[in-house]
Short mmCIF file of C-alpha atoms and ligand atoms in Angstrom, two decimals:
data_model
loop_
_atom_site.label_atom_id
_atom_site.label_comp_id
_atom_site.label_asym_id
_atom_site.label_seq_id
_atom_site.Cartn_x
_atom_site.Cartn_y
_atom_site.Cartn_z
CA MET A 1 134.81 117.04 99.25
CA MET A 2 133.38 114.22 101.35
CA ILE A 3 130.33 112.02 101.02
CA LEU A 4 128.28 111.60 104.18
CA LEU A 5 126.73 108.17 104.71
CA THR A 6 124.07 108.37 107.42
CA GLY A 7 123.50 104.89 108.83
CA GLY A 8 126.89 104.12 107.32
CA ALA A 9 127.74 101.45 109.91
CA GLY A 10 124.76 99.31 108.86
CA TYR A 11 124.57 96.46 106.37
CA ILE A 12 124.18 98.41 103.13
CA GLY A 13 126.14 101.41 104.43
CA LEU A 14 129.33 99.44 105.08
CA HIS A 15 129.26 97.79 101.66
CA THR A 16 128.58 101.12 99.96
CA ALA A 17 131.40 102.76 101.91
CA ALA A 18 133.80 100.06 100.67
CA VAL A 19 132.71 100.59 97.06
CA LEU A 20 132.84 104.39 97.27
CA VAL A 21 136.30 104.45 98.85
CA GLU A 22 137.58 102.01 96.27
CA ALA A 23 136.19 104.33 93.57
CA GLY A 24 138.21 107.23 95.04
CA HIS A 25 135.57 109.02 97.12
CA GLU A 26 136.26 110.35 100.61
CA VAL A 27 133.50 109.29 102.99
CA VAL A 28 132.40 110.08 106.52
CA LEU A 29 130.00 107.74 108.29
CA PHE A 30 127.40 108.83 110.82
CA ASP A 31 125.47 106.35 112.92
CA ASN A 32 123.82 106.00 116.32
CA PHE A 33 124.56 102.23 116.37
CA SER A 34 120.93 101.43 117.17
CA ASN A 35 121.15 98.54 114.70
CA SER A 36 124.87 98.12 114.06
CA LYS A 37 128.14 97.63 115.89
CA PRO A 38 131.38 99.62 115.91
CA ALA A 39 133.13 96.30 115.14
CA GLY A 40 131.84 96.62 111.57
CA LEU A 41 133.96 99.73 111.12
CA LYS A 42 137.16 97.85 111.97
CA ARG A 43 136.28 95.32 109.28
CA LEU A 44 135.68 98.11 106.78
CA GLU A 45 139.11 99.49 107.62
CA ALA A 46 140.64 96.07 107.02
CA ILE A 47 139.01 95.95 103.56
CA ILE A 48 140.08 99.39 102.40
CA GLY A 49 143.40 99.51 104.25
CA ARG A 50 142.81 102.71 106.20
CA ALA A 51 140.59 104.28 108.81
CA VAL A 52 137.33 105.90 107.78
CA PRO A 53 135.95 108.72 109.93
CA CYS A 54 132.77 107.76 111.74
CA VAL A 55 130.81 110.12 113.96
CA GLU A 56 128.42 108.69 116.52
CA GLY A 57 125.20 110.68 116.47
CA ASP A 58 121.52 110.70 115.66
CA VAL A 59 119.93 112.03 112.48
CA ARG A 60 117.11 113.45 114.59
CA SER A 61 119.54 115.71 116.48
CA ARG A 62 120.07 119.20 115.06
CA GLN A 63 123.11 119.58 117.28
CA ASP A 64 124.73 116.34 116.08
CA LEU A 65 124.07 117.20 112.45
CA ASP A 66 125.26 120.79 112.59
CA GLY A 67 128.46 119.63 114.31
CA LEU A 68 128.97 117.07 111.56
CA PHE A 69 128.47 119.53 108.69
CA ASP A 70 130.75 122.05 110.48
CA GLN A 71 133.50 119.51 110.96
CA TYR A 72 133.63 117.89 107.50
CA PRO A 73 133.52 119.36 103.96
CA ILE A 74 130.43 117.38 102.97
CA GLY A 75 129.30 117.73 99.36
CA ALA A 76 126.63 115.02 99.13
CA VAL A 77 124.69 112.68 101.39
CA VAL A 78 123.62 109.06 101.07
CA HIS A 79 120.83 108.68 103.60
CA PHE A 80 120.65 105.10 104.85
CA ALA A 81 119.83 105.79 108.52
CA GLY A 82 116.46 104.37 109.41
CA LEU A 83 114.60 101.54 111.04
CA LYS A 84 113.55 98.72 108.72
CA ALA A 85 111.67 95.92 110.49
CA VAL A 86 108.17 95.66 109.05
CA GLY A 87 106.57 93.84 112.03
CA GLU A 88 108.16 96.18 114.54
CA SER A 89 106.93 99.18 112.55
CA GLN A 90 103.33 98.01 112.93
CA ALA A 91 103.76 97.70 116.71
CA GLN A 92 105.71 100.95 117.15
CA PRO A 93 104.44 103.41 114.54
CA LEU A 94 105.47 106.56 116.39
CA ARG A 95 109.02 105.33 116.80
CA TYR A 96 109.21 104.52 113.09
CA TYR A 97 107.75 107.82 111.92
CA ASP A 98 109.96 109.71 114.36
CA ASN A 99 113.12 107.97 113.25
CA ASN A 100 112.49 107.60 109.53
CA VAL A 101 110.43 110.71 108.76
CA GLY A 102 111.60 112.96 111.62
CA GLY A 103 115.21 111.92 111.03
CA SER A 104 114.96 112.69 107.31
CA LEU A 105 113.38 116.10 107.98
CA ALA A 106 116.12 117.01 110.45
CA LEU A 107 118.78 115.87 107.98
CA LEU A 108 117.29 117.89 105.10
CA ALA A 109 117.08 120.99 107.27
CA ALA A 110 120.73 120.56 108.28
CA MET A 111 121.69 120.07 104.63
CA GLN A 112 119.85 123.26 103.74
CA ARG A 113 121.69 125.18 106.48
CA ALA A 114 125.00 123.78 105.22
CA GLU A 115 124.02 124.42 101.58
CA VAL A 116 124.47 120.78 100.60
CA ARG A 117 121.87 119.94 97.98
CA ARG A 118 122.72 116.46 96.73
CA ILE A 119 121.08 113.44 98.31
CA VAL A 120 120.66 109.77 97.53
CA PHE A 121 117.82 108.30 99.59
CA SER A 122 117.27 104.64 100.59
CA SER A 123 113.72 103.92 99.58
CA SER A 124 112.20 100.49 99.25
CA ALA A 125 110.20 98.30 96.91
CA THR A 126 107.86 97.84 99.84
CA ILE A 127 106.19 101.13 98.84
CA TYR A 128 104.64 99.35 95.83
CA GLY A 129 102.70 97.07 98.18
CA ASN A 130 100.70 94.46 96.31
CA ALA A 131 101.51 95.52 92.75
CA ASP A 132 99.06 94.81 89.95
CA SER A 133 101.68 93.02 87.87
CA ASN A 134 105.37 92.17 87.59
CA PRO A 135 107.95 93.40 86.70
CA ILE A 136 107.26 96.62 88.59
CA PRO A 137 108.24 99.91 86.91
CA GLU A 138 108.78 103.13 88.87
CA THR A 139 105.44 104.41 87.54
CA ALA A 140 103.46 101.66 89.33
CA ALA A 141 100.94 102.68 91.98
CA LEU A 142 102.40 103.35 95.42
CA ARG A 143 100.37 101.71 98.16
CA PRO A 144 102.54 100.48 101.01
CA ALA A 145 100.82 98.02 103.29
CA ASN A 146 102.73 98.75 106.50
CA VAL A 147 104.05 101.59 108.65
CA TYR A 148 107.64 101.06 107.51
CA GLY A 149 106.63 101.38 103.86
CA ARG A 150 104.49 104.43 104.56
CA SER A 151 107.41 106.09 106.34
CA LYS A 152 109.54 105.57 103.19
CA LEU A 153 106.79 106.90 100.94
CA MET A 154 106.38 109.97 103.18
CA VAL A 155 110.08 110.76 102.84
CA GLU A 156 109.88 110.33 99.06
CA GLU A 157 106.98 112.81 99.01
CA ILE A 158 108.86 115.28 101.21
CA LEU A 159 111.78 115.08 98.78
CA ARG A 160 109.48 115.59 95.77
CA ASP A 161 107.97 118.66 97.45
CA LEU A 162 111.42 119.98 98.33
CA HIS A 163 112.60 119.56 94.77
CA ALA A 164 109.52 121.33 93.40
CA ALA A 165 110.09 124.27 95.75
CA ALA A 166 113.87 124.42 95.50
CA PRO A 167 114.97 123.09 92.11
CA GLY A 168 118.68 123.49 92.93
CA TRP A 169 118.57 120.08 94.60
CA SER A 170 119.76 116.84 92.94
CA ILE A 171 117.84 113.97 94.48
CA ALA A 172 117.97 110.24 93.75
CA LEU A 173 115.28 108.04 95.28
CA LEU A 174 116.52 104.46 95.11
CA ARG A 175 113.91 101.76 95.61
CA TYR A 176 115.75 98.63 96.68
CA PHE A 177 114.29 95.21 96.08
CA ASN A 178 115.71 92.43 98.32
CA PRO A 179 119.38 93.01 99.20
CA VAL A 180 121.28 89.84 100.17
CA GLY A 181 124.85 88.54 100.17
CA ALA A 182 128.03 90.10 101.45
CA HIS A 183 131.37 91.54 100.45
CA PRO A 184 133.30 88.71 98.76
CA GLY A 185 136.13 88.94 101.31
CA GLY A 186 133.78 87.71 104.08
CA LEU A 187 134.72 90.51 106.50
CA ILE A 188 131.42 92.39 106.39
CA GLY A 189 127.88 91.11 105.91
CA GLU A 190 124.39 91.14 107.31
CA ASP A 191 124.26 90.73 111.09
CA PRO A 192 120.66 90.95 112.27
CA ASN A 193 119.87 91.29 115.95
CA ASP A 194 117.68 88.50 117.36
CA ILE A 195 115.84 86.13 115.05
CA PRO A 196 116.26 87.19 111.41
CA ASN A 197 113.08 88.43 109.73
CA ASN A 198 114.52 88.03 106.27
CA LEU A 199 115.01 84.86 104.29
CA MET A 200 118.75 84.85 103.46
CA PRO A 201 120.10 85.53 106.97
CA PHE A 202 117.71 82.89 108.29
CA VAL A 203 119.02 80.38 105.75
CA THR A 204 122.67 81.15 106.59
CA GLN A 205 121.96 80.81 110.32
CA VAL A 206 120.39 77.39 109.71
CA ALA A 207 123.44 76.42 107.63
CA VAL A 208 125.82 77.44 110.41
CA GLY A 209 123.80 75.59 113.05
CA ARG A 210 122.34 78.55 114.91
CA ARG A 211 118.74 77.56 113.98
CA PRO A 212 117.33 74.07 113.43
CA GLU A 213 115.18 74.66 110.37
CA LEU A 214 113.76 77.22 108.00
CA GLN A 215 110.04 77.82 107.99
CA VAL A 216 108.86 78.55 104.46
CA PHE A 217 105.99 80.99 104.79
CA GLY A 218 103.34 79.70 102.41
CA GLY A 219 103.40 76.97 99.78
CA ASP A 220 100.13 77.87 98.07
CA TYR A 221 100.90 81.17 96.35
CA PRO A 222 100.02 81.48 92.65
CA THR A 223 103.72 81.13 91.72
CA PRO A 224 105.45 78.28 89.84
CA ASP A 225 106.33 76.30 92.99
CA GLY A 226 103.80 77.88 95.37
CA THR A 227 106.37 79.83 97.43
CA GLY A 228 106.88 83.59 97.47
CA VAL A 229 108.88 85.16 94.64
CA ARG A 230 111.25 88.12 95.18
CA ASP A 231 113.94 90.03 93.34
CA TYR A 232 117.09 89.27 95.36
CA ILE A 233 119.95 91.62 94.59
CA HIS A 234 123.57 91.21 95.66
CA VAL A 235 124.51 93.91 98.18
CA MET A 236 127.66 94.68 96.14
CA ASP A 237 125.50 95.38 93.08
CA LEU A 238 123.34 97.59 95.28
CA ALA A 239 126.43 99.39 96.57
CA GLU A 240 127.56 99.96 92.98
CA GLY A 241 124.09 101.34 92.24
CA HIS A 242 124.72 103.95 94.94
CA ARG A 243 128.04 104.83 93.40
CA ALA A 244 126.29 105.39 90.05
CA ALA A 245 123.55 107.49 91.68
CA LEU A 246 126.11 109.53 93.54
CA ASP A 247 128.15 110.15 90.40
CA TRP A 248 124.90 111.31 88.78
CA ALA A 249 124.13 113.67 91.69
CA LEU A 250 127.68 115.05 91.69
CA ARG A 251 127.16 116.21 88.10
CA ASP A 252 124.47 118.53 89.53
CA PRO A 253 121.61 117.53 87.26
CA ARG A 254 119.24 119.44 89.59
CA GLU A 255 116.68 116.75 88.94
CA LEU A 256 114.78 114.29 91.02
CA LEU A 257 115.34 110.76 89.79
CA THR A 258 113.45 107.72 91.04
CA ALA A 259 115.02 104.35 90.24
CA ASN A 260 114.41 100.73 91.11
CA LEU A 261 117.52 98.81 92.13
CA GLY A 262 116.86 95.17 91.39
CA THR A 263 117.92 92.46 88.97
CA GLY A 264 114.63 92.18 87.11
CA ARG A 265 114.46 88.46 87.92
CA GLY A 266 112.10 86.76 90.34
CA CYS A 267 113.28 83.86 92.50
CA SER A 268 111.14 81.69 94.77
CA VAL A 269 111.96 80.73 98.35
CA LEU A 270 112.57 77.12 97.31
CA GLU A 271 114.80 78.17 94.40
CA LEU A 272 116.91 80.24 96.77
CA VAL A 273 117.14 77.36 99.25
CA ARG A 274 118.21 74.95 96.50
CA ALA A 275 120.82 77.37 95.15
CA PHE A 276 122.18 77.90 98.65
CA GLU A 277 122.37 74.16 99.32
CA GLN A 278 124.23 73.61 96.07
CA VAL A 279 126.73 76.40 96.61
CA SER A 280 127.38 75.72 100.30
CA GLY A 281 127.13 71.94 100.30
CA LYS A 282 124.92 72.29 103.40
CA ALA A 283 121.43 70.84 103.67
CA ILE A 284 118.86 73.40 104.80
CA PRO A 285 116.10 71.55 106.64
CA HIS A 286 112.88 73.37 105.82
CA ARG A 287 109.16 73.01 106.28
CA ILE A 288 106.28 74.77 104.60
CA VAL A 289 104.06 76.56 107.11
CA ALA A 290 101.26 79.13 106.87
CA ARG A 291 101.71 82.34 104.93
CA ARG A 292 103.20 85.30 106.82
CA ALA A 293 100.68 88.11 107.28
CA GLY A 294 101.29 91.01 104.92
CA ASP A 295 103.46 89.10 102.41
CA VAL A 296 102.78 89.47 98.71
CA ALA A 297 103.00 86.48 96.38
CA ALA A 298 105.51 87.90 93.95
CA CYS A 299 107.48 91.11 93.51
CA TRP A 300 110.26 91.82 91.07
CA SER A 301 111.61 94.93 89.43
CA ASP A 302 111.78 96.48 86.06
CA PRO A 303 115.36 97.80 86.44
CA SER A 304 115.59 99.41 82.98
CA LEU A 305 115.38 103.01 84.19
CA ALA A 306 118.52 102.65 86.33
CA ARG A 307 120.32 101.18 83.34
CA GLU A 308 119.26 104.01 81.05
CA ARG A 309 119.70 106.91 83.47
CA LEU A 310 122.54 105.75 85.70
CA GLY A 311 124.33 103.29 83.43
CA TRP A 312 123.98 100.73 86.21
CA THR A 313 122.85 97.16 86.02
CA ALA A 314 123.14 94.28 88.48
CA THR A 315 125.68 91.71 87.32
CA ARG A 316 125.91 89.16 90.13
CA SER A 317 123.98 85.89 90.06
CA LEU A 318 121.90 84.08 92.66
CA ASP A 319 124.85 81.70 93.14
CA ASP A 320 127.13 84.69 93.83
CA MET A 321 124.62 85.95 96.43
CA CYS A 322 124.46 82.56 98.14
CA ARG A 323 128.21 81.99 98.01
CA ASP A 324 129.05 85.37 99.52
CA ALA A 325 126.29 85.21 102.15
CA TRP A 326 127.61 81.79 103.18
CA ASN A 327 131.25 82.89 103.13
CA TRP A 328 130.38 85.73 105.52
CA GLN A 329 128.30 83.56 107.87
CA ARG A 330 130.75 80.65 107.88
CA ASN A 331 133.63 82.96 108.80
CA ASN A 332 131.52 84.87 111.34
CA PRO A 333 129.03 82.42 112.86
CA GLN A 334 127.99 85.01 115.46
CA GLY A 335 128.19 87.98 113.09
CA PHE A 336 130.32 90.89 114.32
CA ALA A 337 130.07 89.73 117.95
P1 NAD B 1 120.73 98.58 108.88
O1 NAD B 1 119.81 98.58 110.03
O2 NAD B 1 121.79 97.56 108.82
O3 NAD B 1 121.41 100.01 108.72
C1 NAD B 1 120.78 101.20 109.12
C2 NAD B 1 121.75 101.97 110.00
O4 NAD B 1 121.14 103.20 110.41
C3 NAD B 1 122.12 101.20 111.26
O5 NAD B 1 123.53 101.18 111.38
C4 NAD B 1 121.48 102.02 112.39
O6 NAD B 1 122.24 101.96 113.58
C5 NAD B 1 121.45 103.41 111.78
N1 NAD B 1 120.41 104.29 112.32
C6 NAD B 1 119.09 104.02 112.51
N2 NAD B 1 118.46 105.08 113.01
C7 NAD B 1 119.39 106.07 113.13
C8 NAD B 1 119.34 107.40 113.60
N3 NAD B 1 118.20 107.94 114.06
N4 NAD B 1 120.47 108.12 113.58
C9 NAD B 1 121.64 107.59 113.12
N5 NAD B 1 121.74 106.33 112.68
C10 NAD B 1 120.63 105.58 112.68
O7 NAD B 1 119.82 98.51 107.55
P2 NAD B 1 120.25 98.34 106.03
O8 NAD B 1 119.75 97.04 105.59
O9 NAD B 1 121.67 98.69 105.86
O10 NAD B 1 119.31 99.45 105.38
C11 NAD B 1 119.78 100.75 105.07
C12 NAD B 1 118.61 101.55 104.54
O11 NAD B 1 118.06 100.90 103.40
C13 NAD B 1 117.46 101.72 105.53
O12 NAD B 1 116.94 103.03 105.41
C14 NAD B 1 116.45 100.70 105.06
O13 NAD B 1 115.14 101.08 105.39
C15 NAD B 1 116.66 100.72 103.56
N6 NAD B 1 116.26 99.47 102.90
C16 NAD B 1 116.77 98.28 103.33
C17 NAD B 1 116.34 97.09 102.73
C18 NAD B 1 116.86 95.75 103.20
O14 NAD B 1 116.21 94.76 102.94
N7 NAD B 1 118.00 95.67 103.88
C19 NAD B 1 115.41 97.12 101.69
C20 NAD B 1 114.92 98.34 101.26
C21 NAD B 1 115.36 99.52 101.87
N1 UFG B 2 110.47 83.89 104.02
C1 UFG B 2 110.30 82.62 104.48
N2 UFG B 2 110.84 82.30 105.69
C2 UFG B 2 111.53 83.19 106.45
C3 UFG B 2 111.69 84.51 105.96
C4 UFG B 2 111.14 84.83 104.74
O1 UFG B 2 109.69 81.79 103.82
O2 UFG B 2 111.98 82.83 107.55
C5 UFG B 2 109.90 84.24 102.69
C6 UFG B 2 108.88 85.34 102.72
O3 UFG B 2 107.59 84.82 102.99
C7 UFG B 2 109.03 85.93 101.32
C8 UFG B 2 110.51 85.75 101.02
O4 UFG B 2 110.96 84.73 101.90
O5 UFG B 2 108.29 85.16 100.39
C9 UFG B 2 111.32 87.01 101.27
O6 UFG B 2 111.08 87.49 102.58
P1 UFG B 2 112.01 88.59 103.27
O7 UFG B 2 111.48 88.80 104.65
O8 UFG B 2 113.43 88.23 103.11
O9 UFG B 2 111.77 89.88 102.36
P2 UFG B 2 110.45 90.72 102.04
O10 UFG B 2 110.28 90.71 100.56
O11 UFG B 2 109.32 90.29 102.87
O12 UFG B 2 110.87 92.19 102.53
C10 UFG B 2 112.19 92.71 102.33
C11 UFG B 2 112.53 93.65 103.49
C12 UFG B 2 111.70 94.89 103.42
C13 UFG B 2 111.89 95.52 102.08
C14 UFG B 2 111.51 94.55 100.98
C15 UFG B 2 111.79 95.17 99.66
O13 UFG B 2 112.30 93.02 104.74
O14 UFG B 2 112.14 95.81 104.39
O15 UFG B 2 112.28 93.37 101.10
O16 UFG B 2 111.27 94.38 98.63
F1 UFG B 2 111.12 96.61 101.98
#
């Protein structure tokens, strides 16, 4: 039996593939390379010591999906494929709903035709929006403040409706907080196109000399040092969280489980910059500028449900995240290019 990773050539997909293969799973990746490069697959092969099948195709295509399910004995799906840039989602809502919601609908229909009823879905902490308090439990109100977040919430609701109508499904909705870092070997990591939107890849690109300075968006938040606070989670911990969710789904619990994947610890922008400087020995020139529209002051998880239900907990520290992010960027100044 094989595990299908849609969007498997992307940042989280590659790391999860490495963890799943090392745990003894057979995987097949499926990606349209809209935000990833085939070069990443070669690196994955170098890590695990053998080729991994990867099919080029689009989750919105019935033909591509049916061909995939016909060709491989797929028993469960981890659904990463999607677009994830918040600003872009506001400017291109139809593209985001088409890809993220339409793609998920097409995938679920193909799974139903193929009688595959186990899915782990990449949701996001962004669906909590501006939460009333921290840490955020799964029961908090869901009020995403952007198109990207609404597309994730829509897919969660589709999956809840599907489960209510067809209880044979085992469904894990994983709400990621802020994934950062890289595989410790430095062969795979985050490789954003254009100017990074996210903090860690921006910091590593400053460190490697690709950008002159970091702009810190806002120094007047009601947080200990005035800068935004987030729950950064090492991508290898996140990948292990997928392994735990998949093992849960493979036991056929026929339940729908919603779990935060975070560390439960908040870290400010300046704390992250200081930790990175310490670990890398590189100064990160930075300047506090105006707040970024749509940002919340602070957001961190209550990760206890994942510990109780999946037996998973994040173990890697902020220093580990910085060290591995830097190791990747230093060895690959231009990413996979
Ligand atoms: P990524 O862009 O690196 O990976 C997504 C992959 O999906 C890419 O390889 C892309 O080419 C592929 N893809 C996109 N649309 C597709 C389509 N229609 N058909 C086939 N493949 C398609 O992003 P990531 O950081 O690895 O994120 C993976 C998932 O996790 C996404 O769904 C994202 O929304 C979600 N997520 C990410 C974060 C984060 O900060 N990285 C946080 C919360 C949730
Ligand atoms: N930040 C800066 N400068 C930058 C980039 C970011 O100061 O150049 C700050 C932000 O203002 C924020 C913090 O760093 O305070 C983290 O910002 P990111 O853009 O790295 O992450 P966000 O929390 O804004 O959002 C990310 C993903 C979303 C995902 C969310 C989940 O971009 O897709 O985490 O919590 F949904």
